[in-house]
Coordinates of C-alpha atoms and ligand atoms in Angstrom, one line a residue:
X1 CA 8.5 12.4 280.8
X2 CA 7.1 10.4 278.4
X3 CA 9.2 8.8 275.5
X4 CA 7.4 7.7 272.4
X5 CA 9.3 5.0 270.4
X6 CA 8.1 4.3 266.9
X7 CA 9.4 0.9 265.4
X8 CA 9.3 0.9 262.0
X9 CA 9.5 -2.5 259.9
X10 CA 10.9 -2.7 256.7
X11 CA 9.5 -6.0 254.6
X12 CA 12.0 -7.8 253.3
X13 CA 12.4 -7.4 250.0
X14 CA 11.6 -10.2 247.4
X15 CA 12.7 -9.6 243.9
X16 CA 10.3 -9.5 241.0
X17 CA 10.4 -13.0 238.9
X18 CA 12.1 -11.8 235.9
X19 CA 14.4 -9.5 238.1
X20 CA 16.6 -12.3 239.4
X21 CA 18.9 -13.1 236.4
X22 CA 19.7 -9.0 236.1
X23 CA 20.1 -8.7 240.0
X24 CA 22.8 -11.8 240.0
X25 CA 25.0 -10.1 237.5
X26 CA 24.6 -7.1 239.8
X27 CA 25.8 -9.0 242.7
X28 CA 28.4 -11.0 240.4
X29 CA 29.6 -7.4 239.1
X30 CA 30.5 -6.4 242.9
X31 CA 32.3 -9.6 243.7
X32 CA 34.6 -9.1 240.1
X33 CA 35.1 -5.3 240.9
X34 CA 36.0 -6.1 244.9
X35 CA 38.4 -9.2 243.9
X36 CA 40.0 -6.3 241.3
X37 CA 40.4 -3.6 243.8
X38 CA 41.8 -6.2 246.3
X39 CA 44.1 -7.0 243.9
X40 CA 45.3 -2.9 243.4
X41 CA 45.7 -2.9 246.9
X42 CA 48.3 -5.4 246.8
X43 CA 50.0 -3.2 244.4
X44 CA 49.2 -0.2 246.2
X45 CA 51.0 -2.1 249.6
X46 CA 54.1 -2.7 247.9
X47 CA 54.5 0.8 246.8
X48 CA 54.0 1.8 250.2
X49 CA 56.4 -1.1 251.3
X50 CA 59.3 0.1 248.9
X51 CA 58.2 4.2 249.7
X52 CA 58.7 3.2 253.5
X53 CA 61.7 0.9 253.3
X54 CA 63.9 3.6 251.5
X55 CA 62.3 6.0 253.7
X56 CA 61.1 8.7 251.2
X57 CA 58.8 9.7 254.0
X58 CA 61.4 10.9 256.1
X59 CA 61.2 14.4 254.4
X60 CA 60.0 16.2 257.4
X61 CA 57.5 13.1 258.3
X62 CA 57.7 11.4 262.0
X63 CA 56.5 8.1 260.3
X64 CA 54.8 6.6 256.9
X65 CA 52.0 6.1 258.4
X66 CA 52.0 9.8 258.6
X67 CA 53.2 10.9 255.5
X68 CA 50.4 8.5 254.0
X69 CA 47.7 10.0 256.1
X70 CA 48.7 13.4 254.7
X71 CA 49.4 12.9 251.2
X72 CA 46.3 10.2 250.5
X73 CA 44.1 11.6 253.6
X74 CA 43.4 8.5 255.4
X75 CA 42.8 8.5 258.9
X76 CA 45.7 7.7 261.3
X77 CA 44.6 4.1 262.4
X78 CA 43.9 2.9 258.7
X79 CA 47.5 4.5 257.5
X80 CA 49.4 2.8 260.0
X81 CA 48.0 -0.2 259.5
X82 CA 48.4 -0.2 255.9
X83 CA 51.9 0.3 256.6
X84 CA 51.9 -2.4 259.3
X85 CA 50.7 -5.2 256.6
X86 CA 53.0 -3.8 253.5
X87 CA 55.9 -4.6 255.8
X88 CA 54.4 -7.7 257.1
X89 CA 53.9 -9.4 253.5
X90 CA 57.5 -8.9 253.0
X91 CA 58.0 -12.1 254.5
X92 CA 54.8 -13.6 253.5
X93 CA 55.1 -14.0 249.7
X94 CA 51.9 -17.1 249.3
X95 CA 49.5 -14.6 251.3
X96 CA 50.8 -11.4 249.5
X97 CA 50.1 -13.5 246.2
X98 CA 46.9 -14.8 247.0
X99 CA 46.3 -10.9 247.5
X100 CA 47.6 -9.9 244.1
X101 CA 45.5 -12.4 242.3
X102 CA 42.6 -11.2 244.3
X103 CA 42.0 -14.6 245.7
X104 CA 41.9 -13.2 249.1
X105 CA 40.3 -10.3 250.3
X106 CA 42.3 -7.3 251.7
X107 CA 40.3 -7.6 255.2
X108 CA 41.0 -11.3 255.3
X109 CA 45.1 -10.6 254.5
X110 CA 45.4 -7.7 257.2
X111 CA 43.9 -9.8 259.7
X112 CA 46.1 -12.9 258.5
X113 CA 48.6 -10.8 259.0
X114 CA 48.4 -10.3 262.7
X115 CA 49.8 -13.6 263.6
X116 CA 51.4 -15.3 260.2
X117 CA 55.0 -16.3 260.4
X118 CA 56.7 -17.7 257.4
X119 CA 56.6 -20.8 259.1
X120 CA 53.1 -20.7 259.6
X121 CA 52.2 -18.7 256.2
X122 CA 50.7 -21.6 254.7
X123 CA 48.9 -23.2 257.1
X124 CA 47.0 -19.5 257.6
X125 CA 46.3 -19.2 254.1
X126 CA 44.4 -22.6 253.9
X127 CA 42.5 -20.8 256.7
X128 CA 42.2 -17.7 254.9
X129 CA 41.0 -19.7 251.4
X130 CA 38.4 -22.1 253.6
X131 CA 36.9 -19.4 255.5
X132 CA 34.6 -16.5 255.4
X133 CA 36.2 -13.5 257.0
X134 CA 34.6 -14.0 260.3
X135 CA 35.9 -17.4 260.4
X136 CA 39.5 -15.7 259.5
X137 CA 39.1 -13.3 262.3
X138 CA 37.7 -15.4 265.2
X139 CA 40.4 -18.1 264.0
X140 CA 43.0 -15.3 264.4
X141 CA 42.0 -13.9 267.9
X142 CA 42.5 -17.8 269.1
X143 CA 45.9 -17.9 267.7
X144 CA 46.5 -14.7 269.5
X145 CA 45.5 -16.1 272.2
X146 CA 47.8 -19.2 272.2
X147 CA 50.9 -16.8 271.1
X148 CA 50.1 -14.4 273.9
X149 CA 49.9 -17.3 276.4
X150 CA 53.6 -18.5 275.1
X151 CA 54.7 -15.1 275.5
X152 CA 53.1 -14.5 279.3
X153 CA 54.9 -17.6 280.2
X154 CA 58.1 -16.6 278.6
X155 CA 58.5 -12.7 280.3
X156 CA 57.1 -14.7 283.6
X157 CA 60.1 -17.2 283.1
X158 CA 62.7 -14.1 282.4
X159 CA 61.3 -12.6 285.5
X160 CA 61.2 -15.3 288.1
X161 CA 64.7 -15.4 286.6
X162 CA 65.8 -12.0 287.8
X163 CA 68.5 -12.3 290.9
X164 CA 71.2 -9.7 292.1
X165 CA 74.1 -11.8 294.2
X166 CA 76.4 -10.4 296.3
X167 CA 79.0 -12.2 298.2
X168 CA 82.5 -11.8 300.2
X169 CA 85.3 -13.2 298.2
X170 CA 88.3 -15.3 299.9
X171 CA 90.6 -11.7 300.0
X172 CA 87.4 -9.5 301.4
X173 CA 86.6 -7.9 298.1
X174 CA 82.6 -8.0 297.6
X175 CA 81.5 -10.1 294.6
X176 CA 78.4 -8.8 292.6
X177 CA 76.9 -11.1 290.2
X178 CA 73.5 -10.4 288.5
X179 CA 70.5 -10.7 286.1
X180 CA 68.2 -7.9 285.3
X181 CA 64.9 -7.5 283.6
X182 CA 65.7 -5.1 280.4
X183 CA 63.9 -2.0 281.8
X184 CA 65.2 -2.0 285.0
X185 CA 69.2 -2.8 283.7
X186 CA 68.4 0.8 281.4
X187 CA 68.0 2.1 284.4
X188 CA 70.7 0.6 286.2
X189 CA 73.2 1.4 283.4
X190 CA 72.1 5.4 282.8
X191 CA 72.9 5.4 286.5
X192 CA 76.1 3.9 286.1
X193 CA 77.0 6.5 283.4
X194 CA 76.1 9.6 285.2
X195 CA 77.9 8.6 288.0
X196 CA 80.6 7.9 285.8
X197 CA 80.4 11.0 283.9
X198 CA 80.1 13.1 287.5
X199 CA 83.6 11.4 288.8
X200 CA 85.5 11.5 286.0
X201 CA 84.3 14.0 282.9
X202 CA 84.6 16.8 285.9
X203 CA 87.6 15.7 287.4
X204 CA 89.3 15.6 283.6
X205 CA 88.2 19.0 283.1
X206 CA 89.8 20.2 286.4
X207 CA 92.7 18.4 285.2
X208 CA 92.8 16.4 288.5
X209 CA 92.9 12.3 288.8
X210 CA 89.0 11.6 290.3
X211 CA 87.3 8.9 292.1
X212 CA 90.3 8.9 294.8
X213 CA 90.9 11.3 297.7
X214 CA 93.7 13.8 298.1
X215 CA 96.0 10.4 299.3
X216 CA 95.6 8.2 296.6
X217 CA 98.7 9.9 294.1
X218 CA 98.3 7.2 292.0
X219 CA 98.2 8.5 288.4
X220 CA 97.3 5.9 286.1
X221 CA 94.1 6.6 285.0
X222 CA 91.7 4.0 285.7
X223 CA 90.5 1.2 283.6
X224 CA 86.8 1.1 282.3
X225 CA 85.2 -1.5 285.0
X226 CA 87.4 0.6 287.8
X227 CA 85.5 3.5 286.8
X228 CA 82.4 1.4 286.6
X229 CA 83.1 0.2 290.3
X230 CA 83.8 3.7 291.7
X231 CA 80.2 5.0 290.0
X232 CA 78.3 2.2 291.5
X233 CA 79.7 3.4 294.8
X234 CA 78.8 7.3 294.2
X235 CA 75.7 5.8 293.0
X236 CA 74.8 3.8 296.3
X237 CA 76.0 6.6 298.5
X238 CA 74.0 9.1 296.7
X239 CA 70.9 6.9 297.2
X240 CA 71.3 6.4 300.7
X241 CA 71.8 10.1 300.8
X242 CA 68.6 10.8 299.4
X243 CA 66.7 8.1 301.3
X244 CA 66.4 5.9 298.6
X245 CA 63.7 8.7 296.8
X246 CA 63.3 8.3 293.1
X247 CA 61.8 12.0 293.0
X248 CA 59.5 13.5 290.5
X249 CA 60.2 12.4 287.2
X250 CA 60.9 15.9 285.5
X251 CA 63.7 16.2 288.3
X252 CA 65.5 13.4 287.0
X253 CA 67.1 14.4 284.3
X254 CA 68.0 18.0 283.3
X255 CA 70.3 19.6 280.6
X256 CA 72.1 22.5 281.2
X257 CA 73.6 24.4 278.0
X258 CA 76.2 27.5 278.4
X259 CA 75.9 29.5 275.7
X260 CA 77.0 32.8 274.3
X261 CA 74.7 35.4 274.3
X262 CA 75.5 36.6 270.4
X263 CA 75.1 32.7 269.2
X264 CA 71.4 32.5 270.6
X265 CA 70.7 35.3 267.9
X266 CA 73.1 34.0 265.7
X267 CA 73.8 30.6 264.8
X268 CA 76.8 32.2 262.8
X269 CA 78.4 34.4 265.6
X270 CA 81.5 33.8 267.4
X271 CA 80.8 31.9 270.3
X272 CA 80.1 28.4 271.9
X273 CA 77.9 26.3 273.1
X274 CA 78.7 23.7 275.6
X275 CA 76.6 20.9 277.5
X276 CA 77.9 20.9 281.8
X277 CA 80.3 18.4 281.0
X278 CA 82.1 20.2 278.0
X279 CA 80.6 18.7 274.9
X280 CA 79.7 20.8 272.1
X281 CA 76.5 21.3 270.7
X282 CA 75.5 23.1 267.6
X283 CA 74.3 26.6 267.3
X284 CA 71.2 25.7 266.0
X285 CA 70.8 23.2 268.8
X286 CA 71.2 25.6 271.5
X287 CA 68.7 27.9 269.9
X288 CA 66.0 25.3 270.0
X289 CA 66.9 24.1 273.5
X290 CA 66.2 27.8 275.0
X291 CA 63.1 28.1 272.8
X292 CA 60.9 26.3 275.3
X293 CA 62.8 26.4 278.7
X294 CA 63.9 27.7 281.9
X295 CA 66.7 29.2 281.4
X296 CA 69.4 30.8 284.0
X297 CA 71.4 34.0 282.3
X298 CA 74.7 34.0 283.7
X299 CA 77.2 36.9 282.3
X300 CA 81.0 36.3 281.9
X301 CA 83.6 38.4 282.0
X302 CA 86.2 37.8 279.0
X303 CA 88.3 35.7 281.5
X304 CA 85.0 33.2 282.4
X305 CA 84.7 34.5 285.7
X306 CA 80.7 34.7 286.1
X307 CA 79.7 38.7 287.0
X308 CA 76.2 38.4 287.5
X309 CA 73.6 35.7 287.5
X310 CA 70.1 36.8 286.9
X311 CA 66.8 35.2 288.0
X312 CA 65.7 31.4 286.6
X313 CA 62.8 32.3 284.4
X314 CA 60.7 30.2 282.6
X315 CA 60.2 31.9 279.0
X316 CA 56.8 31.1 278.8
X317 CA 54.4 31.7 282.0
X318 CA 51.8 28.9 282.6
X319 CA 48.7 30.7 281.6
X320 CA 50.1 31.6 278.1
X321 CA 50.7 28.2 277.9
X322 CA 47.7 26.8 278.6
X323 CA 46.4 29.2 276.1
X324 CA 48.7 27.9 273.4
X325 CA 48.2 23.9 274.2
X326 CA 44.1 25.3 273.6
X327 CA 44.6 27.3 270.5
X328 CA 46.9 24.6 268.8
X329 CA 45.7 22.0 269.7
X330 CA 48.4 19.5 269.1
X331 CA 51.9 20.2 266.8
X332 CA 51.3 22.2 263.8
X333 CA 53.7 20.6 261.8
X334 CA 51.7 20.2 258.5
X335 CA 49.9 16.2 259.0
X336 CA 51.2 15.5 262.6
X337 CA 48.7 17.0 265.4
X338 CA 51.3 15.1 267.9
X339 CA 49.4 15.8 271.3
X340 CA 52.2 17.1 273.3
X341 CA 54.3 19.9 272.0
X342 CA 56.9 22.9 273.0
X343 CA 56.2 26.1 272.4
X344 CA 58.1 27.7 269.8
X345 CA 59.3 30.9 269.4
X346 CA 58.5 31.7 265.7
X347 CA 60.5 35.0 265.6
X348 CA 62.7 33.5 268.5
X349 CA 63.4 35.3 271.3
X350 CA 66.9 36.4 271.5
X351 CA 65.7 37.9 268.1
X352 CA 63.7 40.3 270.2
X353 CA 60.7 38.1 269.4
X354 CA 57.8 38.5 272.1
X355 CA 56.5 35.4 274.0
X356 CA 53.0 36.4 272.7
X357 CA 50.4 34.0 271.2
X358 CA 50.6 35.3 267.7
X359 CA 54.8 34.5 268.2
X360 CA 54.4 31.2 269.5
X361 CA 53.5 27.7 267.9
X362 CA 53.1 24.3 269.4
X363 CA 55.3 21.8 267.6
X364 CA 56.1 18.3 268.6
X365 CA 59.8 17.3 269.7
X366 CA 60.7 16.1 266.3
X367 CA 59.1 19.0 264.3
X368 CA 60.9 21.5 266.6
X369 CA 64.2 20.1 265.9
X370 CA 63.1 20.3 261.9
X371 CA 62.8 24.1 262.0
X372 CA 65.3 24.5 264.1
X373 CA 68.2 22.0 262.6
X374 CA 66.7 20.9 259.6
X375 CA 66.3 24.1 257.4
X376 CA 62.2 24.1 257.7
X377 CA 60.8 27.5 258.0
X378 CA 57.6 28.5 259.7
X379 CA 56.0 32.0 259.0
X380 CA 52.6 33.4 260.0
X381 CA 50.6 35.1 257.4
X382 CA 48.6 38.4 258.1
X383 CA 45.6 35.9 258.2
X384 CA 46.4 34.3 261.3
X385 CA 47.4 31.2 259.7
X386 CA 50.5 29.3 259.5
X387 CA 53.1 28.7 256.3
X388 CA 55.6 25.8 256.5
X389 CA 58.2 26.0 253.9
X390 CA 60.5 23.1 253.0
X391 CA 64.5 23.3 253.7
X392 CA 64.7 24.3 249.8
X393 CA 61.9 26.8 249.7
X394 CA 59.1 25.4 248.4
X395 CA 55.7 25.6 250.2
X396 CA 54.6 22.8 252.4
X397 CA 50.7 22.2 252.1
X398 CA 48.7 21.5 255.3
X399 CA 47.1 19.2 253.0
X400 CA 48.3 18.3 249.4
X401 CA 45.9 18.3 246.2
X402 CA 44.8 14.6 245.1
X403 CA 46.0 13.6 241.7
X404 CA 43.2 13.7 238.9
X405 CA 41.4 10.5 238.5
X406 CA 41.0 9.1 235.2
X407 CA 36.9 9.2 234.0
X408 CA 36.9 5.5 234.1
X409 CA 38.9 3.9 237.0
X410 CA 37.3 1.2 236.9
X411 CA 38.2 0.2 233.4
X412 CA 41.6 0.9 233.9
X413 CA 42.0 -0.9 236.4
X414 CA 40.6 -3.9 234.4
X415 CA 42.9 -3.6 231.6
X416 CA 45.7 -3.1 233.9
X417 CA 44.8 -6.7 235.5
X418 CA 44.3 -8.0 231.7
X419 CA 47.1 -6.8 230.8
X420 CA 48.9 -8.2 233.8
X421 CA 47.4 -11.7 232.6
X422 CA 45.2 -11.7 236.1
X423 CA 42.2 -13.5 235.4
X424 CA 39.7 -11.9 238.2
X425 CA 36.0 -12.7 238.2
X426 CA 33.3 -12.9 240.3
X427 CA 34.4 -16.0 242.1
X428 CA 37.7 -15.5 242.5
X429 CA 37.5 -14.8 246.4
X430 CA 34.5 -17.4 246.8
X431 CA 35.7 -19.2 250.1
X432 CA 35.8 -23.1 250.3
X433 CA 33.1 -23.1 253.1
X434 CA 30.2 -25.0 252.5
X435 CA 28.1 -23.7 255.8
X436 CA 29.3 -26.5 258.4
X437 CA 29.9 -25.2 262.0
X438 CA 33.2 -23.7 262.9
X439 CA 35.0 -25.7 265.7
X440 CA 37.6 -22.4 266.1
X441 CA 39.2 -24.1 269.6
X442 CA 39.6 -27.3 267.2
X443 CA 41.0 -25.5 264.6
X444 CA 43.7 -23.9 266.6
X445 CA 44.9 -27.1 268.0
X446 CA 45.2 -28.4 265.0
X447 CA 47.0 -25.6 262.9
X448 CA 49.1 -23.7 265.9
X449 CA 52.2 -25.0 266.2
X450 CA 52.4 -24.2 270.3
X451 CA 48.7 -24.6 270.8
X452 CA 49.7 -28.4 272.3
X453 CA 52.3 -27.8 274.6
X454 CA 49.8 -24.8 276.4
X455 CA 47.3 -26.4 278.1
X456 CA 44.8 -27.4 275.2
X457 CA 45.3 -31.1 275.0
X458 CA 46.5 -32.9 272.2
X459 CA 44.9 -32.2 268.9
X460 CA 44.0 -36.2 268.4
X461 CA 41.9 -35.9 271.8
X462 CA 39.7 -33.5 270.3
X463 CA 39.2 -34.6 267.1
X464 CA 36.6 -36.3 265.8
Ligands
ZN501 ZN1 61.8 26.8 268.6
ZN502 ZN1 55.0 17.3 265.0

């Protein structure tokens, strides 16, 4: 097959004589209107800063980043990092000023940003003035560097650290003493607690003193680290039992509601809800937690004494759920899209709702609990589509209207600068650089404070 490649060359363009004078006030025009829309932004990030610390996302919203990438229509990556760097230049006032005079550019301040301490603020923004943003961005992947390299060396120190001691004391009781990386201590200590909860919750609601056999008639109950060393036993024995087996990770943990037939339909019935253990969850909480699950339907007879126990089905069959995850796509909750969803029952099912496409939406962990506990409604038109309503009614857009732009933005946002008493013209952002080479592993030994004391050499060896 035969591939024809046609290179075309563009000349470079030469401006007419004359031309010159009109083009630089063209390129001096761009440089003014950047600095002034740099300087917006900084106005713009502490809006979003203030929005985000008194959380007036959190209206049905997993995140800002979210809310913003609904409500302005920015893509994900750009909103969370605009929220990212509002939050950040809460602690950086000299580079969230340079910003707000326009003095340095947005790109230049985000990437900044990524490594800036308030200790090191200042330092950075010399950088930031000096350089041309490529100078600001290959300075700040060195830093990263140097910071990552402290930060290997500190998790490699914690974990060379890690040590589990046990030892026979003078009476024969067996000493444990020990340090654990975080992770593996959660894990530890959520094994702890269900073995704790096994021995004694049960044994409290049988009214019977656990953790003992038939001999022991002590009846004191015990003290916190007793019950601690008695689940660390059930915990050990259990292993062993199991042949030390972690299993499957959707075996591991597993929630078991009892609830009244009349409260899955009503969240106003008489009736209860109760987790295995005897806590009490909320109607509404129930409802959701059978929306999407296998489920085990036990009948009672008035005195508790289970009659019949029908088959554990799973409420919706694999296929229909494939179909579902295809359809959707992600959780419909209006600007999330959240990959990995439950299916829920729009018209639920102990309403006599079908599990049927049309009756079934995918929607994200936090979005189901929303219509389910918050007071959010969900509704599917006769078109197909979907309506979200908020807790008070009012319609919740899959994407809002933009506000109307005023005719001249661009003047207003000059007189708003003006009137601000920012003087912003086309050299505002002009970095310091005067075209000499940029030494970027020199510059980092000379600016980062731990860039020494990792393997660099001194600064003064380097310098010349
Ligand atoms: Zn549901
Ligand atoms: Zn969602």
């Amino acid at each position: 097959m035969n591939t024809d490649v046609y290179v075309s060359i563009t000349p470079m363009a030469e401006p007419a004589p004359g031309c010159t004078a009109e083009l630089e006030r063209l390129g001096d025009e761009i440089a003014e209107l950047s600095a002034h829309l740099d300087a917006a932004t900084a106005r713009l990030l502490e809006l979003i800063r203030e929005f985000d610390a008194r959380a007036g996302w959190n209206t049905g919203f997993r995140s800002c980043a979210e809310w913003l990438s609904w409500r302005v229509g920015l893509d994900r990556g750009a909103a969370r990092e605009r929220v990212r760097v509002a939050r950040a230049l809460a602690v950086l006032p000299r580079l969230a000023q340079a910003l707000a005079r326009g003095e340095l550019s947005y790109a230049k301040v985000r990437a900044l940003t990524r490594v800036a301490t308030p200790d090191t603020e200042e330092r950075l923004l010399a950088v930031g003035r000096a350089g041309t943003a490529e100078h600001v961005e290959r300075i700040v992947r060195g830093w990263r560097r140097v910071d990552r390299l402290a930060e290997a060396q500190e998790t490699a120190r914690r974990h060379k650290s890690r040590a589990l001691h046990v030892y026979q004391d003078e009476d024969g009781m067996v000493v444990i003493r020990g340090r654990l990386a975080p992770e593996v201590g959660a894990v530890v200590i959520q094994a702890l607690t269900a073995a704790r909860e096994a021995l004694y919750h049960k044994a409290h609601a049988q009214n019977v003193p656990a953790g003992t056999s038939g001999a022991d008639v002590s009846t004191e109950p015990p003290t916190m680290p007793q019950q601690q060393a008695d689940a660390l036993a059930l915990v050990a024995e259990t292993a062993l039992h199991h042949g030390i087996d972690p299993g499957a990770p959707g075996e591991r943990y597993q929630v078991v509601v009892h609830v009244d037939a009349p409260v899955l339909a009503d969240a106003d019935a008489p009736g209860q809800s109760v987790l295995d253990d005897g806590a009490h969850v909320s109607a509404e909480t129930s409802q959701r937690l059978a929306c999407d699950a296998s489920r085990v339907v036990m009948r009672h007879d008035p005195d508790g004494r289970i009659l019949e126990v029908g088959a554990r089905t799973r409420t919706i069959p694999p296929a229909l759920r494939r179909a579902l995850h295809h359809r959707d796509r992600g959780c419909r909750f209006p600007g999330c899209g959240l990959r990995f969803g439950q299916g829920h029952h729009i018209r639920h099912w102990a309403h006599g709702g079908p599990t049927t496409l049309s009756n079934l939406a995918l929607l994200c962990r936090r979005h189901h609990r929303a219509v389910h506990e918050e007071g959010y409604q969900v509704e599917r038109q006769p078109d197909g589509e979907l309506r979200f309503r908020r807790p008070d009614g009012r319609p919740l857009p899959e994407s809002p209207p933009l506000p109307a732009v005023p005719s001249d933005p661009v003047g207003m946002l000059r007189a708003r600068h003006e009137e601000c008493g920012l003087d912003v013209h086309a050299r505002t952002a002009m970095p310091g650089w005067l075209g000499e080479r940029l030494d970027v592993g020199w510059a980092i030994d000379v600016l980062h404070p731990l860039a020494a004391t990792h393997g660099r050499g001194t600064p003064a060896s380097r310098a010349h």
